[in-house]
Amino acid sequence: MLAKRIIPCLDVKEGRVVKGVQFLGLRDAGDPVELAKKYSEEGADELVFLDISASHEGRKTMVDVIEQTAANITIPFTVGGGINSVDDMKRILRAGADKISLNTAAVLRPELIREGSTVFGAQCIVVAIDARRTAEGKWEVYTHGGRNATGRDVIEWAQEAERLGAGEILLTSMDDDGEKKGFGIALTKAVSEAVSIPVIASGGAGAVEHFADVLTEGKADAALAASIFHYDETSIASVKTYLNEKGVVVRP
Amino acid sequence: MIGIIDYGMGNLYSLGKALERLDYAYDFVSDPAKFAEYDGLILPGVGAFGDAMRNIREAKLDEAIRAYVRTGKPILGICLGMQLLFNSSEEHGHNEGLSLLPGEVARFQGDYKIPHMGWNELQLKQLAHPLLDGVSEGDYVYFVHSFHVRVADPDVLLATTDYFQDVTAIVGRDNVFGMQFHPEKSGDTGMRLLLNFAKQCEGVLR
């Protein structure tokens, strides 16, 4: 049976892993390649790197990080952040990444999803959506690292992304991100039921129980977290042991 | 020396690094005239079936691959590369494959998530096969695909996985092998399978 995936996320800035609370206030959390190796050994099913470098130098450093990661670990990983063209995608995939995550660039120019999907296949293209609740059962798409409201409905955008050739949705609940009180269950369930591609839930993990909730009630195919793993508040193994006890199928 | 066929489809870097970690020498090869220099070939592939076959034909790799297989040396198709070993695919219309193994490629169809994406368990069909040495029933490997192979002869199935149906995971007949998942991205099990293939290539030398 297909296992539910547990995915640590590494926000990388100028070659270092950082983590903030609700998109603000960054703290240093370590070397990306070392963390990637550690998580891979602990049983992570996949990794996501988000490049939040502000400089050209930082972006070049990211290619080195990708190459070193691919040379050292044997699980798939996704890279997002600042990818605006098929050429950007090619550079990152050639360095050894398995998937590309598009966020703001895809909202600004949705055809980018189709272009990437046509050249590299749908399985390579993850569309990341930052969502904030506006009313009961309604969420709005935000861009630029959560700073800009777009007026777009999250469900509609997820469906359009699928139509354009996205292979997966990485869905972040901004209302819950960094709060450690649990994932956005209603949001995740609504999106997962509205599309027929896998959905990765992100934002809000604070305890092992939260993973079980979003993977069952929230109907997510995978769950992503950052600080809870970076600061050793829990381990991937503890999360998986708990999920196993709850009858959620995970890779040992 | 193992040759990884470079025909412009997909990322070869991780695969090369995986062979490097296993201590096997490899080259990326795009010139069919050089195939004879290798003890084994790997046909990788990410993307669309039709595009891949067009690239293969334009580079005159199809005849060279068939000729290579006739020499008895091993070849391993990975992901789309495995699908290309079969007769045909219905991806974006009908496309002919390399016809080294009997079967067709069809899209997943049903009320479930597509692509089939993530870690899934292997169900072994031929326990004594050398390609499966050290691999156990239920070991997990990483799948990511929207199309799957329907074999025309069950004897070529070495392992399947369960995704709302039996899905072809590993195939093999004589010196022709294929894996639907990416062994280089499938943890220890994947590395073991890659090692087993590399050993098949070594075997030819002895």
JSON list of C-alpha atoms in Angstrom, two decimals, chain A residues 1-3 5 45-46 67-68 70-77 93-99 118 120-121 123-124 167-168 192 195-199 219 221 249-252, chain B residues 6 8-14 17-18 21 46-48 51 112-121 140-146 161-163 183-188 191:
[
{"chain": "A", "resi": 1, "resn": "MET", "atom": "CA", "xyz": [0.00, 0.00, 0.00]},
{"chain": "A", "resi": 2, "resn": "LEU", "atom": "CA", "xyz": [1.17, 3.52, -0.78]},
{"chain": "A", "resi": 3, "resn": "ALA", "atom": "CA", "xyz": [2.67, 5.03, 2.38]},
{"chain": "A", "resi": 5, "resn": "ARG", "atom": "CA", "xyz": [5.02, 10.68, 3.48]},
{"chain": "A", "resi": 45, "resn": "ASP", "atom": "CA", "xyz": [10.52, 10.11, 2.91]},
{"chain": "A", "resi": 46, "resn": "GLU", "atom": "CA", "xyz": [11.41, 13.19, 0.91]},
{"chain": "A", "resi": 67, "resn": "GLU", "atom": "CA", "xyz": [24.55, 18.77, -6.07]},
{"chain": "A", "resi": 68, "resn": "GLN", "atom": "CA", "xyz": [25.99, 17.81, -2.69]},
{"chain": "A", "resi": 70, "resn": "ALA", "atom": "CA", "xyz": [22.01, 14.50, -4.53]},
{"chain": "A", "resi": 71, "resn": "ALA", "atom": "CA", "xyz": [25.47, 13.00, -4.17]},
{"chain": "A", "resi": 72, "resn": "ASN", "atom": "CA", "xyz": [24.86, 12.03, -0.55]},
{"chain": "A", "resi": 73, "resn": "ILE", "atom": "CA", "xyz": [21.25, 10.98, -0.10]},
{"chain": "A", "resi": 74, "resn": "THR", "atom": "CA", "xyz": [18.98, 8.40, -1.75]},
{"chain": "A", "resi": 75, "resn": "ILE", "atom": "CA", "xyz": [15.56, 9.93, -1.22]},
{"chain": "A", "resi": 76, "resn": "PRO", "atom": "CA", "xyz": [13.82, 12.35, -3.56]},
{"chain": "A", "resi": 77, "resn": "PHE", "atom": "CA", "xyz": [13.92, 16.08, -2.97]},
{"chain": "A", "resi": 93, "resn": "LEU", "atom": "CA", "xyz": [16.96, 19.36, -12.05]},
{"chain": "A", "resi": 94, "resn": "ARG", "atom": "CA", "xyz": [20.34, 18.81, -13.71]},
{"chain": "A", "resi": 95, "resn": "ALA", "atom": "CA", "xyz": [22.02, 19.44, -10.37]},
{"chain": "A", "resi": 96, "resn": "GLY", "atom": "CA", "xyz": [20.11, 16.43, -9.01]},
{"chain": "A", "resi": 97, "resn": "ALA", "atom": "CA", "xyz": [16.78, 17.71, -7.67]},
{"chain": "A", "resi": 98, "resn": "ASP", "atom": "CA", "xyz": [13.75, 15.54, -8.47]},
{"chain": "A", "resi": 99, "resn": "LYS", "atom": "CA", "xyz": [11.02, 18.16, -8.41]},
{"chain": "A", "resi": 118, "resn": "THR", "atom": "CA", "xyz": [5.53, 19.62, -20.82]},
{"chain": "A", "resi": 120, "resn": "PHE", "atom": "CA", "xyz": [9.99, 17.65, -17.54]},
{"chain": "A", "resi": 121, "resn": "GLY", "atom": "CA", "xyz": [6.72, 15.81, -16.87]},
{"chain": "A", "resi": 123, "resn": "GLN", "atom": "CA", "xyz": [5.71, 14.53, -11.67]},
{"chain": "A", "resi": 124, "resn": "CYS", "atom": "CA", "xyz": [8.47, 17.17, -11.60]},
{"chain": "A", "resi": 167, "resn": "GLY", "atom": "CA", "xyz": [1.86, 16.86, -10.36]},
{"chain": "A", "resi": 168, "resn": "GLU", "atom": "CA", "xyz": [1.44, 17.80, -6.73]},
{"chain": "A", "resi": 192, "resn": "SER", "atom": "CA", "xyz": [-7.31, 17.41, -1.31]},
{"chain": "A", "resi": 195, "resn": "VAL", "atom": "CA", "xyz": [-7.98, 17.90, -6.92]},
{"chain": "A", "resi": 196, "resn": "SER", "atom": "CA", "xyz": [-6.88, 14.44, -8.06]},
{"chain": "A", "resi": 197, "resn": "ILE", "atom": "CA", "xyz": [-3.14, 14.99, -7.54]},
{"chain": "A", "resi": 198, "resn": "PRO", "atom": "CA", "xyz": [-1.35, 14.44, -4.22]},
{"chain": "A", "resi": 199, "resn": "VAL", "atom": "CA", "xyz": [-1.44, 17.19, -1.59]},
{"chain": "A", "resi": 219, "resn": "LYS", "atom": "CA", "xyz": [-6.87, 13.68, 3.68]},
{"chain": "A", "resi": 221, "resn": "ASP", "atom": "CA", "xyz": [-0.96, 12.45, 1.10]},
{"chain": "A", "resi": 249, "resn": "VAL", "atom": "CA", "xyz": [0.68, 3.36, 6.67]},
{"chain": "A", "resi": 250, "resn": "VAL", "atom": "CA", "xyz": [4.21, 4.76, 6.69]},
{"chain": "A", "resi": 251, "resn": "ARG", "atom": "CA", "xyz": [7.57, 3.49, 5.46]},
{"chain": "A", "resi": 252, "resn": "PRO", "atom": "CA", "xyz": [9.51, 2.13, 8.43]},
{"chain": "B", "resi": 6, "resn": "ASP", "atom": "CA", "xyz": [22.22, 10.31, -22.35]},
{"chain": "B", "resi": 8, "resn": "GLY", "atom": "CA", "xyz": [18.29, 14.42, -23.37]},
{"chain": "B", "resi": 9, "resn": "MET", "atom": "CA", "xyz": [15.59, 12.93, -21.15]},
{"chain": "B", "resi": 10, "resn": "GLY", "atom": "CA", "xyz": [15.94, 13.59, -17.47]},
{"chain": "B", "resi": 11, "resn": "ASN", "atom": "CA", "xyz": [18.51, 14.05, -14.81]},
{"chain": "B", "resi": 12, "resn": "LEU", "atom": "CA", "xyz": [21.39, 11.62, -14.82]},
{"chain": "B", "resi": 13, "resn": "TYR", "atom": "CA", "xyz": [23.47, 13.18, -12.08]},
{"chain": "B", "resi": 14, "resn": "SER", "atom": "CA", "xyz": [21.90, 11.34, -9.12]},
{"chain": "B", "resi": 17, "resn": "LYS", "atom": "CA", "xyz": [26.47, 9.47, -8.04]},
{"chain": "B", "resi": 18, "resn": "ALA", "atom": "CA", "xyz": [24.63, 6.35, -6.83]},
{"chain": "B", "resi": 21, "resn": "ARG", "atom": "CA", "xyz": [28.85, 5.27, -4.09]},
{"chain": "B", "resi": 46, "resn": "VAL", "atom": "CA", "xyz": [11.87, 11.26, -17.26]},
{"chain": "B", "resi": 47, "resn": "GLY", "atom": "CA", "xyz": [9.25, 12.96, -19.41]},
{"chain": "B", "resi": 48, "resn": "ALA", "atom": "CA", "xyz": [6.93, 11.88, -22.19]},
{"chain": "B", "resi": 51, "resn": "ASP", "atom": "CA", "xyz": [9.41, 12.65, -27.03]},
{"chain": "B", "resi": 112, "resn": "TYR", "atom": "CA", "xyz": [-7.68, 7.94, -7.01]},
{"chain": "B", "resi": 113, "resn": "LYS", "atom": "CA", "xyz": [-4.68, 10.27, -6.94]},
{"chain": "B", "resi": 114, "resn": "ILE", "atom": "CA", "xyz": [-2.54, 10.32, -10.09]},
{"chain": "B", "resi": 115, "resn": "PRO", "atom": "CA", "xyz": [0.51, 10.35, -10.29]},
{"chain": "B", "resi": 116, "resn": "HIS", "atom": "CA", "xyz": [1.14, 7.27, -8.18]},
{"chain": "B", "resi": 117, "resn": "MET", "atom": "CA", "xyz": [3.62, 9.18, -6.03]},
{"chain": "B", "resi": 118, "resn": "GLY", "atom": "CA", "xyz": [5.53, 8.03, -2.98]},
{"chain": "B", "resi": 119, "resn": "TRP", "atom": "CA", "xyz": [6.92, 4.97, -1.23]},
{"chain": "B", "resi": 120, "resn": "ASN", "atom": "CA", "xyz": [5.20, 1.68, -1.92]},
{"chain": "B", "resi": 121, "resn": "GLU", "atom": "CA", "xyz": [5.91, -1.95, -1.11]},
{"chain": "B", "resi": 140, "resn": "TYR", "atom": "CA", "xyz": [9.66, 0.10, 0.06]},
{"chain": "B", "resi": 141, "resn": "VAL", "atom": "CA", "xyz": [10.79, 1.94, -3.08]},
{"chain": "B", "resi": 142, "resn": "TYR", "atom": "CA", "xyz": [9.87, 5.40, -4.40]},
{"chain": "B", "resi": 143, "resn": "PHE", "atom": "CA", "xyz": [7.40, 5.57, -7.30]},
{"chain": "B", "resi": 144, "resn": "VAL", "atom": "CA", "xyz": [6.36, 8.59, -9.31]},
{"chain": "B", "resi": 145, "resn": "HIS", "atom": "CA", "xyz": [4.45, 7.89, -12.51]},
{"chain": "B", "resi": 146, "resn": "SER", "atom": "CA", "xyz": [1.09, 8.44, -14.20]},
{"chain": "B", "resi": 161, "resn": "THR", "atom": "CA", "xyz": [3.32, -3.08, -6.18]},
{"chain": "B", "resi": 162, "resn": "ASP", "atom": "CA", "xyz": [-0.25, -2.43, -5.13]},
{"chain": "B", "resi": 163, "resn": "TYR", "atom": "CA", "xyz": [-1.85, 0.84, -6.19]},
{"chain": "B", "resi": 183, "resn": "PRO", "atom": "CA", "xyz": [16.44, 2.93, -7.53]},
{"chain": "B", "resi": 184, "resn": "GLU", "atom": "CA", "xyz": [18.84, 5.84, -6.95]},
{"chain": "B", "resi": 185, "resn": "LYS", "atom": "CA", "xyz": [16.07, 7.59, -4.98]},
{"chain": "B", "resi": 186, "resn": "SER", "atom": "CA", "xyz": [14.74, 4.52, -3.18]},
{"chain": "B", "resi": 187, "resn": "GLY", "atom": "CA", "xyz": [16.92, 4.32, -0.09]},
{"chain": "B", "resi": 188, "resn": "ASP", "atom": "CA", "xyz": [18.79, 1.15, 0.85]},
{"chain": "B", "resi": 191, "resn": "MET", "atom": "CA", "xyz": [20.79, 0.89, -3.80]}
]
